[in-house]
Coordinates of C-alpha atoms in Angstrom, one line a residue:
X26 CA -3.6 70.1 -89.1
X27 CA -0.2 70.0 -87.4
X28 CA 1.3 72.9 -85.5
X29 CA 3.5 75.1 -87.7
X30 CA 7.1 74.5 -86.7
X31 CA 9.2 76.9 -88.8
X32 CA 11.7 79.6 -87.9
X33 CA 9.0 82.3 -88.1
X34 CA 6.6 80.4 -85.9
X35 CA 8.7 79.0 -83.0
X36 CA 11.3 81.0 -81.1
X37 CA 14.3 78.8 -80.3
X38 CA 16.4 80.3 -77.5
X39 CA 18.7 79.9 -74.5
X40 CA 17.7 81.3 -71.1
X41 CA 18.3 80.7 -67.5
X42 CA 15.7 83.2 -66.1
X43 CA 12.1 83.6 -67.0
X44 CA 12.5 87.3 -67.7
X45 CA 15.0 86.4 -70.4
X46 CA 12.6 84.1 -72.3
X47 CA 11.5 85.9 -75.6
X48 CA 7.9 84.7 -75.3
X49 CA 5.3 83.6 -72.7
X50 CA 4.3 80.1 -73.8
X51 CA 7.3 77.8 -74.3
X52 CA 8.7 74.3 -73.6
X53 CA 12.1 73.5 -72.5
X54 CA 14.7 70.7 -73.3
X55 CA 17.9 69.6 -71.7
X56 CA 17.4 71.9 -68.8
X57 CA 14.5 73.6 -67.1
X58 CA 14.0 77.2 -68.2
X59 CA 11.9 78.9 -65.4
X60 CA 8.4 79.5 -66.5
X61 CA 8.2 76.8 -69.1
X62 CA 4.9 74.9 -69.7
X63 CA 6.7 71.6 -70.0
X64 CA 10.3 70.6 -69.3
X65 CA 11.9 67.5 -70.8
X66 CA 15.0 67.6 -68.7
X67 CA 17.1 64.5 -68.1
X68 CA 19.1 66.3 -65.4
X69 CA 15.9 66.0 -63.4
X70 CA 14.4 62.7 -64.7
X71 CA 17.7 60.8 -64.8
X72 CA 18.0 59.4 -68.4
X73 CA 21.5 59.1 -69.9
X74 CA 20.8 61.6 -72.7
X75 CA 18.0 64.1 -73.0
X76 CA 16.6 62.5 -76.2
X77 CA 15.6 59.6 -73.9
X78 CA 13.6 62.0 -71.7
X79 CA 11.3 63.0 -74.6
X80 CA 8.0 61.1 -75.2
X81 CA 8.0 59.2 -78.5
X82 CA 5.5 61.6 -80.1
X83 CA 5.2 65.3 -79.4
X84 CA 2.2 67.3 -80.5
X85 CA 2.7 71.0 -79.6
X86 CA -0.9 71.9 -80.4
X87 CA -2.0 69.3 -77.9
X88 CA 0.4 70.7 -75.3
X89 CA -0.9 74.2 -75.9
X90 CA -4.5 73.1 -75.4
X91 CA -3.7 71.3 -72.2
X92 CA -2.2 74.4 -70.8
X93 CA -4.9 76.8 -72.0
X94 CA -2.8 78.8 -74.4
X95 CA -3.4 79.5 -78.1
X96 CA -0.1 78.1 -79.3
X97 CA 3.4 77.1 -78.2
X98 CA 5.5 80.1 -79.1
X99 CA 9.0 78.9 -78.1
X100 CA 11.4 76.1 -77.3
X101 CA 14.2 76.9 -74.9
X102 CA 17.2 75.4 -73.1
X103 CA 19.5 76.5 -70.4
X104 CA 22.7 75.6 -72.1
X105 CA 23.4 75.2 -75.8
X106 CA 25.2 71.9 -76.7
X107 CA 24.7 68.9 -78.9
X108 CA 22.4 67.2 -76.5
X109 CA 20.1 70.3 -76.4
X110 CA 20.3 70.7 -80.1
X111 CA 19.3 67.1 -80.8
X112 CA 16.3 67.3 -78.5
X113 CA 15.3 70.6 -80.0
X114 CA 15.4 69.0 -83.5
X115 CA 13.3 66.0 -82.3
X116 CA 10.7 68.2 -80.6
X117 CA 10.2 70.4 -83.6
X118 CA 9.9 67.4 -85.9
X119 CA 7.2 65.7 -83.7
X120 CA 9.2 63.6 -81.3
X121 CA 11.9 60.8 -81.6
X122 CA 9.4 58.3 -83.0
X123 CA 8.7 60.6 -85.9
X124 CA 12.3 60.5 -87.1
X125 CA 13.9 58.1 -89.5
X126 CA 15.8 55.4 -87.5
X127 CA 19.1 56.5 -89.0
X128 CA 18.6 60.1 -88.1
X129 CA 17.4 59.2 -84.6
X130 CA 20.5 57.0 -84.0
X131 CA 22.8 59.8 -85.2
X132 CA 21.2 62.4 -82.9
X133 CA 21.3 59.9 -80.0
X134 CA 24.9 59.1 -80.6
X135 CA 25.8 62.8 -80.9
X136 CA 24.0 63.5 -77.6
X137 CA 25.9 60.6 -75.9
X138 CA 29.3 61.8 -77.2
X139 CA 28.4 65.3 -75.9
X140 CA 27.3 64.3 -72.4
X141 CA 29.5 61.2 -71.8
X142 CA 32.5 61.6 -74.1
X143 CA 32.3 58.0 -75.2
X144 CA 30.4 55.7 -77.7
X145 CA 26.7 55.2 -77.3
X146 CA 26.2 51.8 -75.6
X147 CA 23.8 50.4 -78.3
X148 CA 24.8 52.3 -81.4
X149 CA 28.0 50.9 -82.8
X150 CA 30.3 51.1 -85.7
X151 CA 30.0 53.7 -88.5
X152 CA 26.7 55.0 -87.1
X153 CA 28.3 56.0 -83.8
X154 CA 31.3 57.5 -85.5
X155 CA 28.9 59.6 -87.7
X156 CA 27.2 60.7 -84.5
X157 CA 30.5 61.7 -83.0
X158 CA 31.2 63.8 -86.1
X159 CA 27.8 65.4 -85.8
X160 CA 28.5 66.3 -82.1
X161 CA 31.7 68.0 -83.2
X162 CA 29.9 69.8 -86.0
X163 CA 27.3 71.1 -83.6
X164 CA 30.0 72.2 -81.2
X165 CA 31.7 74.1 -84.0
X166 CA 28.5 75.7 -85.2
X167 CA 27.7 76.9 -81.7
X168 CA 31.0 78.9 -81.5
X169 CA 31.7 81.5 -80.4
X170 CA 28.4 82.2 -78.7
X171 CA 26.2 79.1 -78.2
X172 CA 23.2 81.2 -76.9
X173 CA 23.2 83.3 -80.0
X174 CA 23.7 80.4 -82.4
X175 CA 21.5 77.8 -80.8
X176 CA 18.4 78.6 -82.9
X177 CA 20.2 78.7 -86.3
X178 CA 21.9 75.4 -85.5
X179 CA 18.7 73.7 -84.5
X180 CA 16.8 75.0 -87.6
X181 CA 19.7 74.1 -89.9
X182 CA 19.4 70.4 -88.8
X183 CA 15.6 70.5 -89.0
X184 CA 15.8 71.7 -92.5
X185 CA 18.3 69.0 -93.5
X186 CA 16.1 66.3 -92.0
X187 CA 13.0 67.6 -93.8
X188 CA 14.8 67.7 -97.1
X189 CA 16.2 64.2 -96.6
X190 CA 19.8 65.4 -96.7
X191 CA 22.6 63.7 -94.8
X192 CA 23.4 65.1 -91.4
X193 CA 26.7 67.0 -91.3
X194 CA 30.0 66.0 -89.7
X195 CA 32.8 68.2 -88.4
X196 CA 35.7 69.4 -90.5
X197 CA 39.2 69.8 -88.8
X198 CA 39.4 73.0 -86.8
X199 CA 42.8 74.6 -86.5
X200 CA 41.5 76.8 -83.5
X201 CA 41.0 73.6 -81.5
X202 CA 44.5 72.4 -82.2
X203 CA 45.9 75.8 -81.3
X204 CA 43.9 75.9 -78.0
X205 CA 45.0 72.5 -77.0
X206 CA 48.6 73.4 -77.6
X207 CA 48.2 76.5 -75.5
X208 CA 47.0 74.5 -72.5
X209 CA 50.2 72.6 -72.5
X210 CA 52.6 75.3 -73.4
X211 CA 51.2 78.0 -71.2
X212 CA 51.0 76.0 -68.0
X213 CA 47.2 76.0 -67.9
X214 CA 47.0 72.4 -66.7
X215 CA 47.8 71.6 -63.0
X216 CA 47.0 68.9 -60.5
X217 CA 45.3 69.6 -57.2
X218 CA 44.6 66.7 -54.8
X219 CA 44.7 64.3 -57.8
X220 CA 42.2 66.5 -59.8
X221 CA 43.2 68.2 -63.0
X222 CA 42.6 71.9 -63.0
X223 CA 42.4 73.3 -66.5
X224 CA 42.3 77.0 -67.3
X225 CA 40.5 77.6 -70.6
X226 CA 39.9 81.3 -70.1
X227 CA 40.5 83.2 -73.3
X228 CA 40.6 80.1 -75.5
X229 CA 38.2 79.1 -78.2
X230 CA 35.7 76.4 -77.1
X231 CA 37.5 73.0 -77.0
X232 CA 36.0 69.5 -77.3
X233 CA 36.0 68.0 -73.7
X234 CA 37.2 64.7 -75.0
X235 CA 40.3 66.2 -76.5
X236 CA 40.9 68.2 -73.3
X237 CA 40.6 65.1 -71.1
X238 CA 43.2 63.5 -73.3
X239 CA 45.8 65.9 -72.0
X240 CA 45.9 64.4 -68.5
X241 CA 45.5 61.1 -66.7
X242 CA 43.5 62.3 -63.7
X243 CA 40.1 60.7 -63.0
X244 CA 38.4 64.1 -62.8
X245 CA 38.9 67.6 -64.1
X246 CA 37.9 71.1 -63.1
X247 CA 37.7 73.2 -66.2
X248 CA 37.8 77.0 -65.6
X249 CA 36.1 79.5 -67.9
X250 CA 35.4 83.2 -67.5
X251 CA 31.7 83.9 -66.7
X252 CA 30.1 86.5 -69.0
X253 CA 29.1 88.6 -66.1
X254 CA 32.4 88.5 -64.3
X255 CA 34.1 85.9 -62.1
X256 CA 34.5 82.2 -63.0
X257 CA 32.4 79.5 -64.5
X258 CA 33.3 75.8 -63.9
X259 CA 32.6 72.4 -65.4
X260 CA 33.6 69.4 -63.3
X261 CA 33.6 66.0 -65.0
X262 CA 35.0 62.5 -65.1
X263 CA 37.8 61.6 -67.5
X264 CA 36.7 58.9 -69.8
X265 CA 40.3 58.1 -70.7
X266 CA 41.1 56.9 -67.2
X267 CA 39.5 54.9 -64.4
X268 CA 37.0 57.2 -62.8
X269 CA 34.0 57.3 -60.4
X270 CA 30.7 56.4 -61.9
X271 CA 28.7 58.9 -59.8
X272 CA 30.1 62.2 -58.6
X273 CA 26.8 63.7 -57.3
X274 CA 28.2 63.7 -53.8
X275 CA 30.8 66.2 -55.0
X276 CA 28.2 68.3 -56.7
X277 CA 26.3 68.5 -53.4
X278 CA 29.5 69.4 -51.5
X279 CA 30.4 72.2 -53.9
X280 CA 26.9 73.6 -53.9
X281 CA 26.9 73.8 -50.2
X282 CA 30.2 75.7 -50.3
X283 CA 28.8 78.1 -52.9
X284 CA 25.7 78.7 -50.8
X285 CA 27.8 79.6 -47.8
X286 CA 28.8 82.8 -49.7
X287 CA 25.1 83.9 -49.7
X288 CA 23.0 85.4 -52.5
X289 CA 22.4 85.0 -55.4
X290 CA 22.3 81.3 -54.3
X291 CA 18.8 80.5 -53.0
X292 CA 19.5 77.1 -51.4
X293 CA 22.4 74.9 -50.5
X294 CA 21.2 71.9 -52.6
X295 CA 21.8 71.8 -56.4
X296 CA 19.3 71.7 -59.1
X297 CA 16.7 73.8 -61.0
X298 CA 15.6 76.9 -59.2
X299 CA 18.4 76.8 -56.7
X300 CA 20.6 79.5 -58.4
X301 CA 23.4 77.1 -57.4
X302 CA 25.5 74.4 -59.1
X303 CA 23.7 71.7 -61.1
X304 CA 24.4 68.6 -63.2
X305 CA 24.2 64.8 -63.2
X306 CA 26.2 61.7 -62.3
X307 CA 29.3 62.3 -64.3
X308 CA 29.5 66.1 -65.0
X309 CA 28.3 69.2 -63.3
X310 CA 28.8 73.0 -63.5
X311 CA 28.6 76.2 -61.6
X312 CA 25.6 78.6 -61.4
X313 CA 24.3 80.0 -64.7
X314 CA 23.5 83.5 -63.7
X315 CA 26.6 84.6 -61.8
X316 CA 30.3 83.8 -61.4
X317 CA 31.2 81.3 -58.8
X318 CA 32.7 82.7 -55.6
X319 CA 34.9 79.6 -55.2
X320 CA 38.5 79.5 -56.3
X321 CA 39.7 76.8 -58.7
X322 CA 41.9 75.0 -56.2
X323 CA 39.1 75.2 -53.6
X324 CA 36.7 73.5 -56.1
X325 CA 39.3 70.8 -56.7
X326 CA 39.9 70.2 -53.0
X327 CA 36.2 69.9 -52.2
X328 CA 35.7 67.5 -55.1
X329 CA 38.6 65.3 -54.0
X330 CA 37.6 65.3 -50.3
X331 CA 34.0 64.5 -51.0
X332 CA 35.0 61.5 -53.1
X333 CA 37.6 60.3 -50.7
X334 CA 40.5 60.8 -53.1
X335 CA 42.8 62.3 -50.5
X336 CA 42.5 59.5 -48.0

């Protein structure tokens, strides 16, 4: 008897604080939701995509027994994107090894395009292009509120896989084209110390790969409005240009600068539980639960200085 994984049995959600989780017994993917029983989080374990951080087979009943609970009630993530969606689908279907090879490759490719903005290193040709289309479809489905649409997007793909239907691909989105045009026409793109600073406040969500195509800088600081006020940042390498392969030294430097402003930051080092910045080798972002106290130009200068770009 396998654990029932249906929309009525498993709560799929986004949360960055334990008190925001809708249930008590849950697992976490592509981020560590505080209070989870198990976290498969490649930001901690270091795999290129989160799908690689999952064990081949996942038995939620066995996990429940191991932790002394009646059943796994939920599956959470800290941020809704294609990588988190792909891992959520794989977990609910019994793990990557339980998937058809074509489905697994497409989910892996979508995850890689999401996180690294370039082709998967071992999945080529048409399969990788279908994966890129799936990543764009997921990004579109998660608009305008990824936290609210994460569950429906995950379950839509689970249902397609169970029925044996082809996984979807993105249709052209006029809002994306309009948003990209506004970045150029409204002066939302500047260079600070050789780093692109891109203001996306008030715009529809835009594919990072398309945004990077607007400049030739090796790195970008993308500025968003935080839901609770202040600013939210994403700092990443530009795959269209020559760029550093590891920017974690910049992540540490920015986290230290954020912590200097005091609470809610809990420590000066990044990572889960720090209430500070977090990320991985090629992309990182500002705290989940509050707006950063750092100004856009300040973030760009810290990044450039930590990487020796202004020497």
